[in-house]
PDB file of C-alpha atoms in Angstrom:
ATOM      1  CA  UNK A1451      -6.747   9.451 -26.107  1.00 35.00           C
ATOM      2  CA  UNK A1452     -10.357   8.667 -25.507  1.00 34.00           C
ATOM      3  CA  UNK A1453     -10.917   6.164 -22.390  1.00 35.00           C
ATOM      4  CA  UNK A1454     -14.483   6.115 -22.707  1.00 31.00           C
ATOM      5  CA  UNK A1455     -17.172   3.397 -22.020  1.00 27.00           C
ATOM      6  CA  UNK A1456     -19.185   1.884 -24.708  1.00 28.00           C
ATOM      7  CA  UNK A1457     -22.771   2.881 -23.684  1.00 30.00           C
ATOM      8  CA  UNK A1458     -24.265  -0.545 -23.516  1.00 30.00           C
ATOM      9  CA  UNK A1459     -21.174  -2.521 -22.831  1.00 30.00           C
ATOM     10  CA  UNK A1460     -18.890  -3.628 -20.438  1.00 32.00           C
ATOM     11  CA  UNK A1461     -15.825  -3.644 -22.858  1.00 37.00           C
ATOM     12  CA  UNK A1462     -13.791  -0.303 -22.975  1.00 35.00           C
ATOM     13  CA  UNK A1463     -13.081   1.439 -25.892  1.00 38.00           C
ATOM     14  CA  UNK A1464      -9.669   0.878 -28.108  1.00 49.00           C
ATOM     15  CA  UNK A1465      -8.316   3.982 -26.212  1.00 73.00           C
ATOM     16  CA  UNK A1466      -7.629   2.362 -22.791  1.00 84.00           C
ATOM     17  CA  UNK A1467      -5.235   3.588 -20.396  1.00 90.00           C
ATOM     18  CA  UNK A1468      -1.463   1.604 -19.295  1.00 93.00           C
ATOM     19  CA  UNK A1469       1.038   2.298 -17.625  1.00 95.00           C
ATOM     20  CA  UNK A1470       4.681   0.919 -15.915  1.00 96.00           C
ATOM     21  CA  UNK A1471       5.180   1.587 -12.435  1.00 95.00           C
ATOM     22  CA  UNK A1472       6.952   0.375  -9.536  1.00 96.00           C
ATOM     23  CA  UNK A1473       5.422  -0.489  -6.209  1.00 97.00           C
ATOM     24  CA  UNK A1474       6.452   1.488  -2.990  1.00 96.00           C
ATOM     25  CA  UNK A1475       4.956   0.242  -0.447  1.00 96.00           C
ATOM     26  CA  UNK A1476       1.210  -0.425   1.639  1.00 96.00           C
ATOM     27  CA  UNK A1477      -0.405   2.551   3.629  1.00 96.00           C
ATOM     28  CA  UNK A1478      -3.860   3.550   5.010  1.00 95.00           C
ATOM     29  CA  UNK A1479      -5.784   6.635   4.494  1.00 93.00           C
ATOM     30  CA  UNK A1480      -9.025   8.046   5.851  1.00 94.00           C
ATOM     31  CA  UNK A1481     -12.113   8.752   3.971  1.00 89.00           C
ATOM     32  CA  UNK A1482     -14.427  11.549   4.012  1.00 88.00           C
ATOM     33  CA  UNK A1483     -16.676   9.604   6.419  1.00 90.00           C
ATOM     34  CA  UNK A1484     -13.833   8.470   8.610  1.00 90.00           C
ATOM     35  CA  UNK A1485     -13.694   5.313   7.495  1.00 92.00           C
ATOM     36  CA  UNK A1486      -9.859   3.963   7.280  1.00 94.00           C
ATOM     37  CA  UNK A1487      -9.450   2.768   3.795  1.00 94.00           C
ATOM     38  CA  UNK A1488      -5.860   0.387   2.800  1.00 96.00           C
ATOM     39  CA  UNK A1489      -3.925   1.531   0.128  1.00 96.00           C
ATOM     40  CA  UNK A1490      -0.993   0.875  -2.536  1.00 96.00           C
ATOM     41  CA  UNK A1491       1.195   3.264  -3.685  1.00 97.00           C
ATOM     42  CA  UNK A1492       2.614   2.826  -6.532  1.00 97.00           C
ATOM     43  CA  UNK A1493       5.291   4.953  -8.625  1.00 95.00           C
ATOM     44  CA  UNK A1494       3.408   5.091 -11.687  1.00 94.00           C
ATOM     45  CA  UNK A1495       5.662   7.051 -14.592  1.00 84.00           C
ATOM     46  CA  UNK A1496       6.861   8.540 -16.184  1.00 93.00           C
ATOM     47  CA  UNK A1497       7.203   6.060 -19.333  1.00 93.00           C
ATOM     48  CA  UNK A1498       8.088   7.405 -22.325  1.00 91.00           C
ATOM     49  CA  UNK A1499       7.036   5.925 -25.638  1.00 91.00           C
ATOM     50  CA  UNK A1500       9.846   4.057 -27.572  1.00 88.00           C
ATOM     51  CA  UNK A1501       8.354   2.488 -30.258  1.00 86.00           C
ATOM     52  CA  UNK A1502       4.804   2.288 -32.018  1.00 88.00           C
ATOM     53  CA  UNK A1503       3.987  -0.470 -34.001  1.00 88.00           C
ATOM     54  CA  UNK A1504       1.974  -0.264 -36.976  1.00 86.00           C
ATOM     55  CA  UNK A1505      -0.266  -2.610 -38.976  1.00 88.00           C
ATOM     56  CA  UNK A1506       1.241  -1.908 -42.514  1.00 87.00           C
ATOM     57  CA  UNK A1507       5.040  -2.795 -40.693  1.00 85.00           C
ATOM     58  CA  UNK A1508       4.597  -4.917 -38.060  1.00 85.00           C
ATOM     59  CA  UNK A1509       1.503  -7.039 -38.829  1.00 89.00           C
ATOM     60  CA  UNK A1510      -0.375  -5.253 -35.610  1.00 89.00           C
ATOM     61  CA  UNK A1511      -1.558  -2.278 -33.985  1.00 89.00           C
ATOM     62  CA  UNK A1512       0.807  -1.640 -30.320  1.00 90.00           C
ATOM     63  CA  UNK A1513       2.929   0.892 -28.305  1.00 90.00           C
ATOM     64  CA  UNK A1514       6.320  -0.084 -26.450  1.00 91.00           C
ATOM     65  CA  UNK A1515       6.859   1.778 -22.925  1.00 92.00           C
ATOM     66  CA  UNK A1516       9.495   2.251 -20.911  1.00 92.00           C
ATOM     67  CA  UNK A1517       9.969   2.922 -17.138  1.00 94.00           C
ATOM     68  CA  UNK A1518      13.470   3.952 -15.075  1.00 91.00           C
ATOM     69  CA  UNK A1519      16.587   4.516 -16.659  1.00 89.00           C
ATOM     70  CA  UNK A1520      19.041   2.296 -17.152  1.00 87.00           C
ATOM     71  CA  UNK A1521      23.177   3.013 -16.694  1.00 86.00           C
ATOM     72  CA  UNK A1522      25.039   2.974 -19.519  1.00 81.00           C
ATOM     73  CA  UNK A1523      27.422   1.227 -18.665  1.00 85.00           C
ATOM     74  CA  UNK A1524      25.081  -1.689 -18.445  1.00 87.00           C
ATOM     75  CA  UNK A1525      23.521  -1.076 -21.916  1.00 83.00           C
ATOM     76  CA  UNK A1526      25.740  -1.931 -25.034  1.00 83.00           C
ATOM     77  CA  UNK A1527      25.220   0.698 -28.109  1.00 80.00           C
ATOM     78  CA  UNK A1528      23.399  -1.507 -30.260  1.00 79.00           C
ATOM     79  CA  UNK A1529      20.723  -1.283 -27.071  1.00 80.00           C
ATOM     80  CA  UNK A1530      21.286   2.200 -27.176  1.00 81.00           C
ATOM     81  CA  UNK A1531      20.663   3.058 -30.939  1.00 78.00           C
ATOM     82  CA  UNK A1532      17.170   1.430 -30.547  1.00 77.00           C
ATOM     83  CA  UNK A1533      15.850   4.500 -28.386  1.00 77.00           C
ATOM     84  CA  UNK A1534      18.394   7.178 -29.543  1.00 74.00           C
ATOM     85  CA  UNK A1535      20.391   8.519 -32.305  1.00 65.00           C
ATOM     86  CA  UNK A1536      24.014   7.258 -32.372  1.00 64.00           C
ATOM     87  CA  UNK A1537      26.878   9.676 -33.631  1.00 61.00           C
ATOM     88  CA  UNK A1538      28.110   7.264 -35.965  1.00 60.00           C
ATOM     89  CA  UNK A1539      28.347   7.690 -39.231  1.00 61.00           C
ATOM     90  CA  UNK A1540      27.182   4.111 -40.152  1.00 58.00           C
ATOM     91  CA  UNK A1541      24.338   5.245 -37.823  1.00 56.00           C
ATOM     92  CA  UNK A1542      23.589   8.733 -39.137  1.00 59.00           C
ATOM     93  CA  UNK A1543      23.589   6.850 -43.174  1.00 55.00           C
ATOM     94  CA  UNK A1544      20.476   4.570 -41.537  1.00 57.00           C
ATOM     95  CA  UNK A1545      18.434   7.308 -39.813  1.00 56.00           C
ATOM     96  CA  UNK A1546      16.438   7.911 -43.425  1.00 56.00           C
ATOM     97  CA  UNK A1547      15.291   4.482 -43.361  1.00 55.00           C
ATOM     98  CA  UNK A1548      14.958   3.619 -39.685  1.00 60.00           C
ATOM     99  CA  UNK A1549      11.869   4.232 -37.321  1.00 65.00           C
ATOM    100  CA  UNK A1550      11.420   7.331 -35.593  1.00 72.00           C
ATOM    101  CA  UNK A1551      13.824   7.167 -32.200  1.00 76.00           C
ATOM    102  CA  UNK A1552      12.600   8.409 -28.835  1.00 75.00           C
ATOM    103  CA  UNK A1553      15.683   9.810 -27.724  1.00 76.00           C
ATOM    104  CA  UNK A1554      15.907   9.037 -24.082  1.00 83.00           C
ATOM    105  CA  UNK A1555      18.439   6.632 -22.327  1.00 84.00           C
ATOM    106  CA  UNK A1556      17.819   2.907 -22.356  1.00 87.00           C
ATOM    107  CA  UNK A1557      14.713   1.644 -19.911  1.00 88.00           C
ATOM    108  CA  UNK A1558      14.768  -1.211 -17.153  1.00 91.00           C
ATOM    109  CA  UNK A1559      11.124  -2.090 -17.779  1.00 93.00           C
ATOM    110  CA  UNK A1560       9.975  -2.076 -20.996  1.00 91.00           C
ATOM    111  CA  UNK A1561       6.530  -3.507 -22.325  1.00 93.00           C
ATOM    112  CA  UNK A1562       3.906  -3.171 -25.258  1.00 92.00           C
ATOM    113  CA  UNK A1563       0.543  -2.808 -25.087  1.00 91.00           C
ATOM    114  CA  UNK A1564      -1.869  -3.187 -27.597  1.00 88.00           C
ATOM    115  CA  UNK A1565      -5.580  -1.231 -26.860  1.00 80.00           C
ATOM    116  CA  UNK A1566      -4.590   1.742 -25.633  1.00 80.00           C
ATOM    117  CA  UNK A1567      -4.044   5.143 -26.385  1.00 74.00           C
ATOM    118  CA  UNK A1568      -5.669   5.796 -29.838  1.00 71.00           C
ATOM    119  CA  UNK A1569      -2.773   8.097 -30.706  1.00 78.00           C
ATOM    120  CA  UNK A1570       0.265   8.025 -29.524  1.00 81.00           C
ATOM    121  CA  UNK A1571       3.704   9.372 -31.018  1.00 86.00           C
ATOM    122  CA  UNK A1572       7.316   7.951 -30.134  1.00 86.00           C
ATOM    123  CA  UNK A1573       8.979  10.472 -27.694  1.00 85.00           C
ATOM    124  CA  UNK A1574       5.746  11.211 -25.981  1.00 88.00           C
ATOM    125  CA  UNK A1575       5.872  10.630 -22.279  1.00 91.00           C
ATOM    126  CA  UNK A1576       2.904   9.501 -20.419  1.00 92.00           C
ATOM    127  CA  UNK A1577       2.450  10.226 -16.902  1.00 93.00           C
ATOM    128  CA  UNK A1578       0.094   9.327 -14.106  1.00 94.00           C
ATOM    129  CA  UNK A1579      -2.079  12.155 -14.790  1.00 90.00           C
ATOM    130  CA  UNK A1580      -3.566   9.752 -17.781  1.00 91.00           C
ATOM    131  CA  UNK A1581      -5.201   7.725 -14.843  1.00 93.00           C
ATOM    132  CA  UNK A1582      -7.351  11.182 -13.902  1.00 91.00           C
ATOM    133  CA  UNK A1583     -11.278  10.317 -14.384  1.00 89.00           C
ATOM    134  CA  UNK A1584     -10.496   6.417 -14.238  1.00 91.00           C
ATOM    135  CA  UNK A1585     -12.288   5.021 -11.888  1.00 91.00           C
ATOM    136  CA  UNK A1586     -10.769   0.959 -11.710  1.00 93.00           C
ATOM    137  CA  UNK A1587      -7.097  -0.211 -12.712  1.00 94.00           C
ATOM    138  CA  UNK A1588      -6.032  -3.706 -13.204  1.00 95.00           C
ATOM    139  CA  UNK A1589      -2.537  -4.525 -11.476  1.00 96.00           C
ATOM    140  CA  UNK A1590       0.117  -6.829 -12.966  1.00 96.00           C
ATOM    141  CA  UNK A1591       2.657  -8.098 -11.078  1.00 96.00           C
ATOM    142  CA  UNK A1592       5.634 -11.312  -9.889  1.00 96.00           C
ATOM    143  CA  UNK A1593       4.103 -12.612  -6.766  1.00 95.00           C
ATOM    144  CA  UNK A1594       6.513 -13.331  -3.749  1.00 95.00           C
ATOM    145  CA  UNK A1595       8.856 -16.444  -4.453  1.00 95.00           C
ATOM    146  CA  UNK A1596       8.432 -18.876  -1.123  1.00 94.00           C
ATOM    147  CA  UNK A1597      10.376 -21.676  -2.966  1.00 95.00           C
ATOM    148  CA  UNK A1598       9.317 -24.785  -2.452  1.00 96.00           C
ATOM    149  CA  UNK A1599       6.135 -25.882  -0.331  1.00 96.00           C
ATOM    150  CA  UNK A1600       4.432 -28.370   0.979  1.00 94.00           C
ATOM    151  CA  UNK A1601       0.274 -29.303   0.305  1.00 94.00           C
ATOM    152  CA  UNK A1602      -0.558 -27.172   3.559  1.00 95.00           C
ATOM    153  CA  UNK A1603       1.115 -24.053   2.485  1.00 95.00           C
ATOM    154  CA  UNK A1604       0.695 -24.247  -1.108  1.00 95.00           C
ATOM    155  CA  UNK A1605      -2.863 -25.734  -1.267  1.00 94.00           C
ATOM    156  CA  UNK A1606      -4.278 -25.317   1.734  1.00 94.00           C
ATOM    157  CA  UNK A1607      -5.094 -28.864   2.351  1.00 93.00           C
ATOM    158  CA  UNK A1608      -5.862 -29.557   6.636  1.00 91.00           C
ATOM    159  CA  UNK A1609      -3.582 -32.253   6.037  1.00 90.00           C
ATOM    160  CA  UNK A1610      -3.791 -35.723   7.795  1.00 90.00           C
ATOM    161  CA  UNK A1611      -4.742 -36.400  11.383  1.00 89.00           C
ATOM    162  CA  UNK A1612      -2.888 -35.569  14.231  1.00 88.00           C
ATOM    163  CA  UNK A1613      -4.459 -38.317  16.347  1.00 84.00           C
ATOM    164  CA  UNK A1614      -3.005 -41.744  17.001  1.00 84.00           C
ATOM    165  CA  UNK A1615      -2.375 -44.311  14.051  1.00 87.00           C
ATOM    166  CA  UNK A1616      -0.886 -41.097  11.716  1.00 88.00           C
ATOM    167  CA  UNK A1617       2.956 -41.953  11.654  1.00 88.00           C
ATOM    168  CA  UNK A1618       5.188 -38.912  11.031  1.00 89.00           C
ATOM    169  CA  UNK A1619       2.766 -37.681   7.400  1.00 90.00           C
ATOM    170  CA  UNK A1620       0.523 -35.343   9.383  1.00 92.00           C
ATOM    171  CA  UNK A1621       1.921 -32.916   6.985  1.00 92.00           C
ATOM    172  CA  UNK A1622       1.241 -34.980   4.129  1.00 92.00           C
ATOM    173  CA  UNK A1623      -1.186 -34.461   1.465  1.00 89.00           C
ATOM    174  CA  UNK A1624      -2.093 -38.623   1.438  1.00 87.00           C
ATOM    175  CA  UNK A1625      -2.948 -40.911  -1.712  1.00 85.00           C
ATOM    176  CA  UNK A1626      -2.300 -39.690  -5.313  1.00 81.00           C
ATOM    177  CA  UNK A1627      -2.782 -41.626  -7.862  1.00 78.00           C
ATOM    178  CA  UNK A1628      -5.562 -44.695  -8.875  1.00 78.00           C
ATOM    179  CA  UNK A1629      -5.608 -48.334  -8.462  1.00 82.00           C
ATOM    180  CA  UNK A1630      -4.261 -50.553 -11.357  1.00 85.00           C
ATOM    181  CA  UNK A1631      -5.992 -48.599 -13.605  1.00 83.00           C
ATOM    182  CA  UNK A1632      -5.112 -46.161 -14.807  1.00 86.00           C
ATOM    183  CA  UNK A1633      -2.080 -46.820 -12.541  1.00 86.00           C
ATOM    184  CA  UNK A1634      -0.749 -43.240 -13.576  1.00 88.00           C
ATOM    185  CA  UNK A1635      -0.835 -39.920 -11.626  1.00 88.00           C
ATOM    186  CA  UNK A1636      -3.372 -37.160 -13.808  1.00 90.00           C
ATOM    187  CA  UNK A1637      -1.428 -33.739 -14.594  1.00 91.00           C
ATOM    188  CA  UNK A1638      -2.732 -30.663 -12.499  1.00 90.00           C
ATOM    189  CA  UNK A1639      -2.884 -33.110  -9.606  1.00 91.00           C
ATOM    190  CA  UNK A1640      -2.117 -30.657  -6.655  1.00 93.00           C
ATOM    191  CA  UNK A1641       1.264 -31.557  -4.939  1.00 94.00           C
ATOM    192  CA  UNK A1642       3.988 -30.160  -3.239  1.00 93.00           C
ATOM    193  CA  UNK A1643       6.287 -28.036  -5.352  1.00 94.00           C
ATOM    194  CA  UNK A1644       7.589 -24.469  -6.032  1.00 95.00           C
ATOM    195  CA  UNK A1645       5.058 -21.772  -4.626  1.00 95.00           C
ATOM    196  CA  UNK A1646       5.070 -17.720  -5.705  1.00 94.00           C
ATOM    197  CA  UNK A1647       7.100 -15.962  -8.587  1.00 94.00           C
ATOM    198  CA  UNK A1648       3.789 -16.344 -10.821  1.00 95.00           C
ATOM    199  CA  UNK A1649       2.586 -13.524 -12.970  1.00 95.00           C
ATOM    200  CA  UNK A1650      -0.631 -12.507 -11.130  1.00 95.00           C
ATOM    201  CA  UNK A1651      -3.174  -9.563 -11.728  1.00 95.00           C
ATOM    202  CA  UNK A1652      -5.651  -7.781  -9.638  1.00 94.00           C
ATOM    203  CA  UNK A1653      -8.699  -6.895 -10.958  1.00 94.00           C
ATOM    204  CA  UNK A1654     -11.176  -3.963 -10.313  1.00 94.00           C
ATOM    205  CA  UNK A1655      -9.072  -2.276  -7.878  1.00 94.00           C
ATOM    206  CA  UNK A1656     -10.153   1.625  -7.385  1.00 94.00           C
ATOM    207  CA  UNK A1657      -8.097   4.583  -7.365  1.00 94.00           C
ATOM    208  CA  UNK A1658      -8.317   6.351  -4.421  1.00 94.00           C
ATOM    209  CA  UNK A1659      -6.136   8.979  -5.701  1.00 92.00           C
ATOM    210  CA  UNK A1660      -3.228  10.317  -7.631  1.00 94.00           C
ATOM    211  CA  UNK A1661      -0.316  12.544  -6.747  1.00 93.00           C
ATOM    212  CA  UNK A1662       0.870  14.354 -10.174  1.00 92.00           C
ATOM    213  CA  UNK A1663       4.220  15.824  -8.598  1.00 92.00           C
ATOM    214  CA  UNK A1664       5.435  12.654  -7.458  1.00 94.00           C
ATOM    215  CA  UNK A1665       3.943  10.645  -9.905  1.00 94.00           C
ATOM    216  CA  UNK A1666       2.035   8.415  -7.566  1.00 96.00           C
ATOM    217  CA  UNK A1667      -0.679   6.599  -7.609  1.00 96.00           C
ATOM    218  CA  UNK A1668      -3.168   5.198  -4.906  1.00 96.00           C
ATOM    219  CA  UNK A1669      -5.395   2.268  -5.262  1.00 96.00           C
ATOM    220  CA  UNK A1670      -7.214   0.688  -2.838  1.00 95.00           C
ATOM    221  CA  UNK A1671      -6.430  -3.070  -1.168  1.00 95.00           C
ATOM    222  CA  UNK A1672      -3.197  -5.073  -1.765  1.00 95.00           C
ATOM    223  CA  UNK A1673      -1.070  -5.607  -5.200  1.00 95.00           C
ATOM    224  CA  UNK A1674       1.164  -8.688  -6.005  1.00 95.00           C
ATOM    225  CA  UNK A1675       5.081  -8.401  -5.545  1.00 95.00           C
ATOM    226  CA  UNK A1676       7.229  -7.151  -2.389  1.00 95.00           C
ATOM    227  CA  UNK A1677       7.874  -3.720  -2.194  1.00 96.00           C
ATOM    228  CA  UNK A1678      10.091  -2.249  -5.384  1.00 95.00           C
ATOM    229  CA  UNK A1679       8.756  -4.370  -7.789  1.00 96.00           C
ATOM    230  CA  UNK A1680       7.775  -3.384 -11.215  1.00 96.00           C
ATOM    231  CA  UNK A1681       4.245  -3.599 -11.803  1.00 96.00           C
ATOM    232  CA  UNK A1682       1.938  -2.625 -15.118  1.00 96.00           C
ATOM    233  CA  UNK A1683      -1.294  -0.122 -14.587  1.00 96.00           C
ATOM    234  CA  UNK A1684      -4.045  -0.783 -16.996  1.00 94.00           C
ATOM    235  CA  UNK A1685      -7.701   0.919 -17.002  1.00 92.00           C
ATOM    236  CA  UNK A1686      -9.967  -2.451 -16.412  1.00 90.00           C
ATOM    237  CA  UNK A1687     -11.989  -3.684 -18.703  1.00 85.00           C
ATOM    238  CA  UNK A1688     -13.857  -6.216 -16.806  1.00 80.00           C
ATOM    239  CA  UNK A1689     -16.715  -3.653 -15.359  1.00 74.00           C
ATOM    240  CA  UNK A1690     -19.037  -4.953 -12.091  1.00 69.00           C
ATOM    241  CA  UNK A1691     -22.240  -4.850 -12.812  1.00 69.00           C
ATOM    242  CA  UNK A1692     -24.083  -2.619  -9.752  1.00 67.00           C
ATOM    243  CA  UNK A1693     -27.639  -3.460  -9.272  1.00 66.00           C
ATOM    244  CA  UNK A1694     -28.169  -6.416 -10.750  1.00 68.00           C
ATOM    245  CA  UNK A1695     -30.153  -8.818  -9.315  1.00 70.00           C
ATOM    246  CA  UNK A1696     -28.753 -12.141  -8.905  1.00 68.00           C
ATOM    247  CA  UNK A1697     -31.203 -15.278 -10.779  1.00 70.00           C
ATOM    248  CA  UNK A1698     -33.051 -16.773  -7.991  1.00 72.00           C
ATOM    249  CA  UNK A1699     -34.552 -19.826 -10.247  1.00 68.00           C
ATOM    250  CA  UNK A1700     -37.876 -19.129  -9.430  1.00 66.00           C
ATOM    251  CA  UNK A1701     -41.028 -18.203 -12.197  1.00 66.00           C
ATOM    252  CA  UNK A1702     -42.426 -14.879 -12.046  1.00 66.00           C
ATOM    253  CA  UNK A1703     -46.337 -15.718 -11.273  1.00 67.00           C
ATOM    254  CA  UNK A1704     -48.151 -16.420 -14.057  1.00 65.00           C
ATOM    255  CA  UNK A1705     -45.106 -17.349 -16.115  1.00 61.00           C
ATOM    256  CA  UNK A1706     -45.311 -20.812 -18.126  1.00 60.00           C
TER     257      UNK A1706
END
């Protein structure tokens, strides 16, 4: 499972590392120096692999995960038989020609990913000890649903004035539309409407640490979603660049 960067590149190699979690909750740690550094925890594994897709069947190159168990008695057996070996003997007759089964009980969260893990066999489990040596994650997750909102929430427009002459709108978000032409309100015009449960991802976020017997893992600053949400962990491939000078516009002397 190599996680390596391409020397030269910002882009990660195929083997990248994913995983499903769920997050627990915000907390703050101290750093070697004393400085007081905010922190996620998250409840990262462990997923085992159901299913890996190949190019010669599938048409592409991808791993299905799975994260916390589901009862059975909310999983009907045709559910079932995709993950484990059913005692039937309709079943047993189809296990020749069928995909290799995981053989662990239905998941809640389930999710592919394609780019990672170079080699990976169903039944494997991966746990948050993959994350060791990675130095930024990118976090998935269902923002907060605040139903719907108005311009000033959703926006952040100052809205109108709350001086004399403003009748009752100081809320508002004013005129929306053209004159007579083109007499029609443009789509993506910012308006009042329903605000949060949006797929949303944090970027570059460092791991401060990881807790193997627990299966927790600590990255620094805030991740979408209220606490118990089910997030997905993936090594970032969107590198800073450290050091480099920012274009100022202005010729080196002597340049033409």
């Amino acid at each position: 499972m190599a996680g390596n960067t391409i020397a030269g590149s910002d882009k990660q190699s195929a083997g990248r590392k994913a995983l499903l979690g769920r997050k627990v909750g915000m907390t703050q740690i101290f750093a070697a120096d004393g400085e007081v550094v905010p922190v996620t925890v998250i409840e990262a594994g462990p997923c085992p692999v159901t299913l890996v897709r190949t190019p010669d069947r599938d048409g592409y190159a991808a791993i299905q995960v799975g994260f916390l168990d589901k009862p059975r008695r909310l999983v009907s057996r045709s559910v079932r038989g995709q993950v484990a070996q059913l005692d039937g003997r309709r079943a047993k007759a189809r296990a020749g020609a069928a995909a290799p089964k995981a053989g662990c009980e239905p998941k809640r969260f389930v999710r592919e990913f394609r780019g990672v893990y170079d080699s990976a066999e169903v039944g494997q489990v991966l746990t948050v000890d993959v994350f060791e040596g990675v130095a930024c994650v990118d976090v998935t997750g269902t923002t907060k649903g605040r139903g719907t909102a108005g311009v000033m929430k959703r926006h952040g427009f100052k809205g109108q004035r709350a001086s004399h002459g403003v009748k009752k709108v100081h809320r508002h978000q004013g005129g929306t539309s053209m004159n007579t032409s083109p007499a029609r309100v443009f789509k993506g015009k910012r308006m009042a409407g329903r605000y949060g449960n949006e797929r949303s991802t944090m970027r570059n976020l460092k791991v401060v640490g990881i807790d193997k017997e627990r299966n927790l893992l600590l990255v620094r600053g805030a991740v979408p979603g209220a606490n118990g949400t089910f997030v997905t962990v993936m090594q970032t491939n969107k590198i800073k660049k450290v050091g480099v000078a920012a274009p100022t516009g202005k010729k080196k002397a002597g340049a033409k």
